[in-house]
């Protein structure tokens, strides 16, 4: 029997197996950030344990940093302390840090790939659930907790059980106005937020192969929102081309790795525990109406009726509608929104900024809308400037901020006020995620841009 | 060193039937700025425990004197969302040793185990029975024996075994953690690195 892509990478990284227990998995690359690392370093120091392989670790400050005036000291005392502690820990343990103001600074899942640190066939972890993003390069990449961050710092290994494998194959041509974000929101709505728990997902098929690396990252990024441990995509020419000429991956290294990267695919007779087929044409532009990413629907459809919801899910459904201030059967288009957030590790790459800029070129945002656009990294911001996107955005009345996680989790000042609607390109619409009682509507950058211009939820296809 | 072992738990339970409780509800992001592991219990389920004006939400189960104990019983897919281990710290710090549900999100499950907080999985049907029984009789006593991986509720005549691999069982019974194990095999890790290098 053949092997899946996942099997191939997994087997290569097994140090040993514990009888009737987990396997010891070797980790190639470890990304850390200010929020989930301090307690791990503290534990190591209490026990006098050194960092085992500091050269395999990269750090960035992204989660709680401000997105305005980054050259000034951070005003929030606790955030400042956390960021300071990260610098101290990195310095003490010889870990490279792309801190605030560093030309490589940005959201951890944006900078890893763009610098060429994320490479096919690697095992990658980070104390952040959206580490699954890196799977787009054909990696086993997943999020871990702080205790595990400590284990990887101390031993470069983790104890893991092999997950089951699911393959989602998508073939066909996407409708006009349908982006990668719509694909993944559609899948989550189909499978529900726990439909893939215990699985690792390989995304395959013609539609996936035709996607850019940015789009593939968007899909792998949110694969975990259906409960999966992670998602991955077999590397191909698109992947290899993307990786050429990256800041931290030399041409010589690229040449050296290429032959082994080309062997990374699932064999034809590989076994998957579960397989799903989707036709690309059936995927519409999506938005969410509820308080988890599975509560999604086609942008031009109405909120489902209570009677159509499974009895066990009805309580959650009514709570979600109450929180969101929506009624059953309500049509979503036409709903006025006060905020638009374009950012996060899901949709803050250069391609996302281009989609937004192209749509809003020559237009103005609606008067009552506050529109934030937060690039995923310094490099994305610089590229946007080079292409003149910053001017387009500013002329349309968008606030172009400095890189960071920002309103994706609202740890800094970028919070959506109580009761306000925010169309957001981020990945979670949980209660309070973007601010206490803030109402998040997840969407693609295109749908978000259209909402900023019209001031209400609309089907962007009508303007294309 | 404080004793982390968890062997037997006999306690009443607190019911929280909502499904898909995500870690942003368990501990909102604005409380993640701390740099130590302690004290998160105060902010456990913060936005459900307190109303917007800062007053206690008496409708929320943790604020009802009727219910107490070391066991939290919650709806399916508990702990989904962010990987923040602060969620497990908050639950443990508040005083729970066990969370029972019909299933847990993966990362939360690992985080809980690494903090000697037992994520105990039971069938959905039994979970519903349990919710109803606790709500009818808040003094209902649950007994959990980790060595035998057994959950017993004598008053209901329930006795079921639960899944826990031998390795983790040993960890709980002896207070060992994964870090100690990994450090003990460092030679093998170094050997692996040498062999893998081309
Ligand atoms: S952008 Fe949001 S989801 Fe991504 S790493 Fe930052 S906080 Fe996490």
XYZ file of C-alpha atoms and ligand atoms in Angstrom:
670
model
C 0.000 0.000 0.000
C 1.202 3.477 -0.860
C 1.783 6.271 1.581
C 0.096 9.594 2.058
C 2.125 12.781 1.969
C 1.490 13.026 5.698
C 2.816 9.482 6.310
C 6.011 10.259 4.439
C 6.787 13.344 6.503
C 5.628 11.759 9.759
C 7.775 8.649 9.394
C 10.841 10.698 8.591
C 10.420 12.564 11.900
C 9.783 9.746 14.343
C 12.567 9.494 16.894
C 10.932 6.588 18.693
C 7.569 5.104 19.554
C 6.316 4.482 23.080
C 4.473 1.229 23.520
C 0.733 1.797 24.018
C 1.455 5.498 23.978
C 2.395 8.387 21.724
C 5.346 8.756 19.343
C 8.295 11.057 19.836
C 8.110 13.467 16.899
C 11.104 15.577 15.924
C 10.360 19.230 15.136
C 12.361 21.003 12.423
C 11.104 24.535 12.891
C 9.703 26.239 15.967
C 8.107 29.685 15.783
C 7.434 31.560 18.999
C 5.697 34.820 19.916
C 5.252 37.020 22.959
C 1.953 35.654 24.299
C 2.410 31.906 24.564
C 6.145 31.717 25.280
C 6.877 33.541 28.578
C 5.670 30.716 30.844
C 7.641 28.192 28.790
C 10.898 30.102 29.221
C 10.171 30.566 32.891
C 9.678 26.835 33.373
C 12.969 26.092 31.633
C 14.765 28.600 33.785
C 13.234 27.256 36.999
C 14.517 23.829 36.080
C 17.784 25.106 34.694
C 17.201 23.554 31.284
C 18.948 25.168 28.289
C 17.306 25.725 24.887
C 18.397 22.679 22.898
C 18.502 23.935 19.284
C 18.125 27.730 19.290
C 19.029 27.935 15.591
C 15.791 26.088 14.751
C 13.667 28.658 16.580
C 12.461 32.013 15.213
C 10.590 34.594 17.240
C 8.344 37.516 16.398
C 6.187 39.959 18.349
C 2.740 40.116 16.787
C -0.200 39.266 19.035
C -0.471 42.228 21.348
C 1.584 44.959 19.679
C -0.012 48.270 18.646
C -0.568 48.908 14.944
C 0.006 52.656 15.193
C 3.213 54.472 16.150
C 5.273 51.317 16.454
C 8.423 53.436 16.770
C 7.209 54.694 20.167
C 7.304 52.690 23.414
C 4.216 50.493 23.863
C 1.724 52.355 26.063
C -0.043 49.351 27.555
C 2.145 48.292 30.456
C 1.387 44.581 30.359
C 1.869 44.359 26.592
C 5.127 46.240 26.872
C 6.315 43.814 29.548
C 5.421 40.796 27.463
C 7.221 42.132 24.401
C 10.231 43.116 26.511
C 10.350 39.678 28.091
C 10.355 38.060 24.654
C 13.390 40.153 23.671
C 15.196 39.241 26.870
C 14.400 35.551 26.518
C 15.551 35.505 22.906
C 18.750 37.292 23.730
C 19.529 35.043 26.675
C 18.936 31.892 24.666
C 20.392 32.997 21.328
C 17.093 32.902 19.483
C 16.646 35.117 16.447
C 13.888 37.669 16.883
C 12.019 39.760 14.337
C 10.661 42.167 16.935
C 8.729 45.406 16.439
C 10.438 47.609 13.885
C 12.593 44.762 12.516
C 12.325 44.585 8.711
C 11.103 40.968 9.032
C 8.479 41.710 11.695
C 4.922 40.568 11.161
C 2.377 37.920 12.023
C 4.210 34.676 12.652
C 2.288 32.758 9.982
C 2.923 35.439 7.409
C 6.647 35.905 7.957
C 7.665 32.217 8.197
C 6.632 31.489 4.614
C 7.642 34.832 3.111
C 11.172 34.583 4.512
C 11.623 31.039 3.218
C 11.813 29.531 6.703
C 8.811 27.304 6.039
C 9.861 24.597 3.601
C 8.275 21.442 2.183
C 8.618 18.257 4.202
C 9.233 20.021 7.514
C 7.570 19.529 10.856
C 6.646 22.961 12.190
C 5.045 24.029 15.449
C 4.118 27.276 17.158
C 2.128 28.159 20.240
C -0.745 29.288 18.066
C -3.521 27.207 16.559
C -3.212 28.719 13.076
C 0.214 27.177 12.624
C -1.704 24.942 10.215
C -1.098 27.763 7.682
C 2.382 26.393 6.926
C 0.840 23.129 5.722
C 0.285 24.945 2.413
C 3.945 24.180 1.649
C 3.566 20.435 2.241
C 4.534 20.458 5.916
C 3.170 18.846 9.037
C 2.438 22.061 10.890
C 0.238 22.420 13.937
C -0.438 24.577 16.964
C 0.682 23.648 20.456
C 0.169 24.843 24.015
C 2.734 26.544 26.198
C 3.852 23.372 28.010
C 4.615 21.946 24.593
C 6.466 25.116 23.605
C 8.663 24.367 26.616
C 9.183 20.766 25.492
C 10.247 21.814 21.996
C 12.576 24.478 23.360
C 14.125 21.890 25.664
C 14.283 18.850 23.386
C 13.138 19.823 19.857
C 10.567 17.011 20.238
C 6.925 16.433 21.144
C 4.871 13.416 22.121
C 2.191 12.948 19.504
C -0.424 10.440 18.430
C -0.718 9.946 14.707
C -3.968 11.564 13.550
C -6.330 10.008 11.028
C -6.133 11.256 7.456
C -8.843 12.984 5.499
C -8.553 14.067 1.882
C -10.699 16.834 0.496
C -10.507 16.948 -3.246
C -11.822 19.965 -5.096
C -12.075 19.952 -8.878
C -13.447 22.422 -11.366
C -13.318 26.165 -11.923
C -14.276 28.635 -9.212
C -17.076 31.088 -9.959
C -16.089 34.683 -10.535
C -15.750 36.510 -7.204
C -15.106 33.323 -5.213
C -11.807 33.331 -3.321
C -9.873 30.847 -1.186
C -11.581 32.225 1.915
C -14.943 31.275 0.438
C -13.701 27.742 -0.236
C -12.688 27.196 3.359
C -15.764 28.903 4.856
C -17.879 26.694 2.605
C -16.064 23.559 3.769
C -16.424 24.504 7.436
C -20.142 25.195 6.974
C -20.499 21.773 5.318
C -18.440 19.816 7.829
C -19.255 21.885 10.958
C -16.730 23.079 13.504
C -15.978 19.576 14.727
C -16.373 17.646 11.489
C -12.660 17.008 11.172
C -11.651 16.564 14.820
C -8.889 13.991 15.112
C -7.940 14.329 11.438
C -5.203 15.928 9.446
C -6.558 17.093 6.091
C -4.852 16.930 2.737
C -6.388 19.348 0.241
C -6.046 18.121 -3.312
C -7.535 18.393 -6.785
C -7.383 20.657 -9.769
C -8.891 23.687 -8.044
C -6.348 23.555 -5.240
C -3.458 23.070 -7.669
C -4.552 26.198 -9.530
C -4.381 28.339 -6.389
C -1.501 30.654 -5.526
C 0.533 30.025 -2.363
C -1.291 32.886 -0.632
C -4.642 31.274 -1.378
C -3.410 27.850 -0.253
C -2.265 29.393 3.014
C -5.727 30.869 3.586
C -7.228 27.395 3.234
C -4.723 25.563 5.432
C -4.931 28.395 7.957
C -8.609 27.789 8.625
C -8.536 23.990 8.274
C -8.369 23.857 12.066
C -11.688 25.679 12.371
C -13.394 22.395 11.514
C -11.537 20.695 14.329
C -8.655 19.307 12.241
C -5.198 19.076 13.726
C -3.921 20.701 10.555
C -4.135 20.799 6.803
C -1.567 20.301 4.071
C -1.142 20.515 0.326
C 1.403 18.637 -1.768
C 4.149 21.001 -2.952
C 4.366 21.623 -6.701
C 5.880 24.098 -9.146
C 3.819 26.913 -7.620
C 5.379 26.107 -4.239
C 8.919 25.794 -5.560
C 8.648 29.029 -7.531
C 7.326 30.874 -4.502
C 10.295 29.689 -2.449
C 12.908 30.809 -4.925
C 14.581 34.101 -3.994
C 13.334 34.229 -0.419
C 15.331 36.277 2.045
C 16.357 33.356 4.262
C 16.551 30.554 1.721
C 19.582 30.777 -0.541
C 19.578 29.668 -4.163
C 22.084 26.945 -3.258
C 19.834 25.588 -0.506
C 16.850 25.760 -2.814
C 18.721 23.751 -5.474
C 19.878 21.263 -2.887
C 16.389 20.623 -1.440
C 14.412 20.611 -4.671
C 14.850 16.891 -5.535
C 13.569 15.772 -2.119
C 10.694 18.272 -2.230
C 9.588 16.812 -5.539
C 9.001 13.442 -3.870
C 6.451 14.885 -1.475
C 3.023 13.735 -2.634
C 0.498 11.060 -1.681
C 0.959 7.835 -3.599
C -1.902 6.894 -5.875
C -2.867 3.902 -3.732
C -2.431 5.715 -0.409
C -5.140 5.124 2.171
C -7.247 7.913 3.637
C -9.616 7.310 6.544
C -12.101 9.679 4.992
C -12.454 11.238 1.549
C -14.591 14.108 0.368
C -15.191 15.487 -3.120
C -16.328 19.000 -3.849
C -17.086 20.581 -7.193
C -15.633 24.103 -7.321
C -18.619 25.500 -9.220
C -20.916 24.860 -6.255
C -18.951 27.175 -3.937
C -20.510 30.656 -3.535
C -19.058 33.753 -1.862
C -19.595 33.075 1.850
C -20.193 34.987 5.060
C -20.946 33.929 8.616
C -24.046 34.864 10.588
C -23.285 33.233 13.939
C -20.634 32.892 16.603
C -18.510 30.091 15.222
C -16.928 29.755 11.787
C -19.250 26.860 10.927
C -22.289 29.135 11.017
C -21.766 30.278 7.457
C -23.888 30.719 4.343
C -23.803 32.060 0.816
C -23.690 35.847 1.000
C -27.009 36.194 -0.838
C -28.868 33.674 1.334
C -30.977 34.089 4.469
C -30.140 33.004 8.025
C -31.466 29.435 8.419
C -34.777 28.824 10.162
C -34.799 27.324 13.612
C -36.783 24.338 12.372
C -33.985 23.507 9.936
C -31.382 23.333 12.696
C -30.710 19.993 14.399
C -32.486 19.936 17.787
C -29.228 19.476 19.719
C -27.753 22.585 18.075
C -30.795 24.835 18.532
C -29.753 26.364 21.845
C -26.372 27.413 20.416
C -28.084 28.704 17.297
C -30.535 30.917 19.227
C -27.796 32.208 21.503
C -25.721 33.038 18.443
C -28.556 34.938 16.762
C -29.295 36.851 19.952
C -25.635 37.775 20.299
C -25.422 38.819 16.652
C -28.717 40.740 16.755
C -30.082 38.754 13.803
C -33.414 37.009 13.189
C -34.085 33.618 11.708
C -34.784 33.904 8.012
C -33.177 37.341 7.825
C -31.485 38.078 4.506
C -27.900 39.109 5.200
C -27.388 41.424 2.235
C -28.384 44.957 3.132
C -27.348 44.622 6.768
C -25.554 47.873 7.677
C -22.064 47.394 9.151
C -19.960 49.855 11.108
C -16.514 48.252 10.863
C -14.457 46.451 8.243
C -11.241 44.715 9.235
C -8.872 43.465 6.576
C -6.024 41.655 8.230
C -4.893 38.550 10.170
C -2.843 35.506 9.225
C -5.791 34.344 7.112
C -5.997 37.281 4.717
C -3.313 39.949 5.137
C -0.861 38.924 2.446
C 0.013 40.997 -0.581
C -2.484 39.184 -2.772
C -5.283 40.031 -0.325
C -4.294 43.695 -0.316
C -4.292 43.669 -4.106
C -7.825 42.246 -4.205
C -9.031 45.003 -1.903
C -7.153 47.780 -3.695
C -8.382 46.663 -7.105
C -11.954 46.668 -5.920
C -11.908 50.044 -4.190
C -9.742 51.905 -6.699
C -11.417 55.237 -7.376
C -14.211 54.560 -4.862
C -14.822 55.908 -1.363
C -15.757 53.983 1.711
C -19.219 54.608 3.140
C -19.275 57.485 5.617
C -20.390 55.458 8.630
C -17.821 52.702 8.161
C -14.464 52.524 9.919
C -12.198 50.483 7.667
C -8.919 49.111 9.026
C -6.401 47.428 6.834
C -3.541 45.795 8.688
C -0.816 44.191 6.552
C 0.459 40.821 7.732
C 4.087 41.919 7.823
C 6.524 44.731 7.175
C 7.436 43.099 3.893
C 3.784 43.007 2.821
C 3.430 46.679 3.793
C 6.539 47.612 1.800
C 5.414 45.676 -1.238
C 2.016 47.386 -1.039
C 3.748 50.758 -1.034
C 5.883 49.782 -4.000
C 2.749 48.951 -5.949
C 1.027 52.157 -4.867
C -1.701 50.249 -3.043
C -1.293 52.417 0.038
C -2.382 55.491 -1.913
C -5.442 53.730 -3.314
C -6.436 52.543 0.150
C -5.943 55.894 1.787
C -7.786 57.739 -0.945
C -10.725 55.432 -0.391
C -10.699 56.367 3.287
C -9.201 53.166 4.692
C -6.871 53.392 7.663
C -3.671 51.623 6.729
C -2.090 50.361 9.940
C 1.242 48.777 10.828
C 1.573 44.968 10.909
C 0.296 42.775 13.728
C -2.558 40.507 14.736
C -4.631 43.561 15.598
C -8.423 43.190 15.608
C -8.191 39.476 14.863
C -8.024 38.905 18.597
C -8.199 42.475 19.882
C -5.478 42.144 22.507
C -4.226 45.623 21.629
C -6.328 48.767 21.179
C -7.841 47.637 17.879
C -11.207 46.639 19.304
C -14.643 46.685 17.763
C -17.088 48.447 20.120
C -19.969 46.698 21.824
C -22.865 45.734 19.564
C -21.187 46.918 16.342
C -20.958 44.751 13.242
C -17.550 44.111 11.780
C -16.989 42.376 8.455
C -13.653 40.749 9.062
C -11.215 38.782 6.937
C -9.910 37.032 10.066
C -10.736 33.486 11.108
C -12.875 33.554 14.243
C -16.248 35.052 14.973
C -16.439 33.850 18.569
C -18.278 35.947 21.130
C -16.067 38.792 22.275
C -13.198 37.864 19.959
C -12.942 41.358 18.456
C -13.998 43.190 21.610
C -16.631 42.697 24.296
C -19.980 42.042 22.586
C -18.539 42.899 19.176
C -20.357 41.212 16.295
C -18.009 39.598 13.790
C -19.007 38.570 10.284
C -16.275 36.552 8.564
C -15.777 37.061 4.848
C -13.257 37.164 2.012
C -11.228 40.335 1.344
C -13.453 40.999 -1.664
C -16.706 40.779 0.299
C -15.146 42.877 3.065
C -14.003 45.536 0.598
C -17.480 45.682 -0.938
C -19.030 46.111 2.514
C -16.659 48.980 3.250
C -17.705 50.786 0.080
C -21.464 50.259 0.285
C -21.693 50.310 4.075
C -23.704 47.113 4.200
C -23.336 43.398 3.479
C -23.520 42.921 -0.261
C -22.715 40.437 -2.970
C -19.501 41.761 -4.502
C -20.218 39.865 -7.714
C -22.786 42.534 -8.576
C -19.965 45.056 -8.905
C -17.495 42.937 -10.874
C 7.762 20.460 44.542
C 3.995 20.513 44.696
C 2.293 17.191 44.176
C 0.657 17.099 40.755
C -0.608 13.533 40.960
C -4.240 12.857 40.237
C -5.459 9.414 41.286
C -9.038 9.462 42.489
C -11.575 12.238 42.355
C -14.845 12.073 44.270
C -16.915 15.184 43.855
C -20.133 16.863 42.848
C -20.140 18.471 39.419
C -20.970 21.753 37.705
C -23.078 21.461 34.512
C -22.403 23.687 31.504
C -24.393 22.197 28.617
C -23.382 24.718 25.914
C -21.626 23.101 22.957
C -18.464 24.259 21.177
C -17.255 26.293 24.135
C -14.158 27.948 22.700
C -11.058 29.040 24.561
C -11.924 32.720 23.973
C -14.939 32.137 26.264
C -12.904 30.145 28.782
C -10.331 32.926 29.046
C -10.726 36.048 26.874
C -7.614 37.278 25.030
C -7.346 40.472 27.060
C -6.259 38.372 30.037
C -3.385 36.728 28.194
C -0.876 39.433 28.950
C 0.328 37.798 32.155
C 3.728 36.157 32.086
C 3.166 33.603 34.856
C 0.816 30.626 35.021
C -0.980 31.579 38.205
C -4.169 33.457 38.900
C -6.090 32.783 35.669
C -8.934 31.182 37.639
C -10.250 34.622 38.587
C -11.000 35.300 34.952
C -12.316 31.884 33.993
C -15.428 32.397 31.790
C -15.034 36.078 32.594
C -17.583 37.433 30.121
C -20.182 34.879 31.131
C -19.622 35.326 34.859
C -19.886 39.106 34.806
C -22.306 41.412 33.031
C -21.104 44.330 30.927
C -21.438 46.686 33.926
C -19.129 44.484 35.991
C -21.823 42.990 38.204
C -22.178 39.259 38.759
C -24.330 37.414 36.225
C -26.428 35.331 38.596
C -27.799 33.280 35.720
C -24.406 31.765 35.051
C -23.804 28.391 36.615
C -20.500 29.246 38.329
C -22.354 31.964 40.235
C -25.043 29.642 41.528
C -24.337 28.248 44.963
C -26.389 25.209 44.097
C -23.523 23.825 42.033
C -19.961 23.238 43.082
C -17.223 20.649 42.870
C -14.024 19.657 41.168
C -15.705 18.361 38.025
C -16.965 20.480 35.141
C -19.418 18.779 32.779
C -19.644 20.552 29.415
C -21.242 20.166 25.973
C -19.425 18.619 23.035
C -16.333 20.021 21.332
C -15.175 21.703 24.508
C -12.041 23.868 24.215
C -12.159 24.543 20.483
C -10.458 27.576 18.978
C -7.237 29.157 20.108
C -4.391 26.979 21.392
C -3.934 29.134 24.509
C -2.962 26.890 27.404
C -4.230 29.687 29.631
C -7.639 28.012 29.201
C -6.461 24.843 30.922
C -4.603 26.892 33.552
C -7.748 28.905 34.288
C -9.922 25.822 34.726
C -7.371 24.096 36.944
C -6.654 27.265 38.889
C -10.371 27.766 39.537
C -10.399 24.388 41.221
C -11.496 21.841 38.656
C -9.542 18.606 38.251
C -11.749 17.031 35.611
C -13.761 18.183 32.606
C -16.292 15.714 31.244
C -17.634 16.067 27.704
C -18.576 13.946 24.721
C -15.499 15.245 22.984
C -12.699 17.736 23.231
C -10.812 19.825 20.737
C -7.353 18.309 20.148
C -5.069 21.046 21.392
C -7.159 21.676 24.482
C -6.999 17.990 25.293
C -3.182 18.010 25.176
C -3.002 21.208 27.180
C -5.303 19.780 29.835
C -3.299 16.571 30.117
C -0.073 18.546 30.445
C -1.590 20.317 33.439
C -3.016 17.280 35.206
C -6.510 18.335 34.313
C -8.342 15.214 33.157
C -10.401 15.561 29.951
C -12.812 12.668 30.364
C -14.774 11.592 27.295
C -18.161 9.886 27.619
C -20.843 9.050 25.054
C -23.105 11.925 24.037
C -26.142 10.033 25.332
C -24.633 9.575 28.772
C -23.582 13.210 28.763
C -27.199 14.275 28.282
C -28.296 11.931 31.089
C -25.648 13.450 33.305
C -26.725 17.039 32.593
C -30.262 16.226 33.520
C -29.318 14.264 36.622
C -27.067 17.036 37.961
C -29.681 19.676 37.287
C -32.278 17.620 39.131
C -29.930 16.711 41.930
C -26.954 19.088 42.305
C -25.560 16.962 45.130
C -25.021 14.030 42.787
C -21.646 12.494 43.519
C -19.266 11.327 40.763
C -16.328 9.030 41.453
C -13.393 8.824 39.091
C -10.629 6.286 39.456
C -7.733 6.940 37.100
C -5.859 3.681 37.740
C -8.928 1.768 36.599
C -10.051 4.488 34.135
C -13.474 4.190 35.689
C -16.282 6.705 36.172
C -18.934 5.704 38.682
C -22.132 7.380 39.746
C -23.594 5.084 42.352
C -26.871 6.948 42.775
C -27.595 6.397 39.083
C -26.138 2.938 38.935
C -23.675 4.081 36.299
C -20.241 2.612 35.920
C -18.307 3.233 32.687
C -14.688 3.017 31.707
C -13.046 5.844 29.784
C -10.106 6.023 27.389
C -6.677 7.017 28.598
C -3.477 5.551 27.227
C -1.127 3.768 29.593
C 1.576 6.351 29.182
C -0.668 9.229 30.283
C -2.156 7.140 33.049
C 1.316 6.601 34.476
C 1.950 10.320 34.210
C -1.180 11.155 36.204
C -0.658 8.485 38.827
C 2.992 9.379 39.366
C 2.998 13.094 38.670
C 5.403 12.767 35.706
C 5.137 15.020 32.703
C 6.123 14.810 29.034
C 9.017 17.179 29.525
C 10.658 14.879 32.041
C 10.233 11.969 29.665
C 11.661 13.836 26.665
C 14.641 15.034 28.668
C 15.313 11.454 29.702
C 15.723 10.383 26.062
C 17.904 13.260 24.924
C 20.634 10.869 23.817
C 18.249 9.192 21.462
C 17.159 12.556 20.086
C 20.764 13.487 19.391
C 21.330 10.130 17.769
C 18.315 10.709 15.547
C 19.709 14.073 14.467
C 23.043 12.532 13.495
C 21.478 9.719 11.511
C 19.079 11.966 9.656
C 21.664 14.461 8.539
C 22.501 13.715 4.906
S -3.704 36.953 13.179
Fe -5.194 36.137 14.612
S -5.299 33.979 14.245
Fe -3.463 34.753 13.234
S -1.798 34.421 14.668
Fe -2.601 36.471 15.022
S -4.182 36.231 16.585
Fe -3.738 34.201 15.792
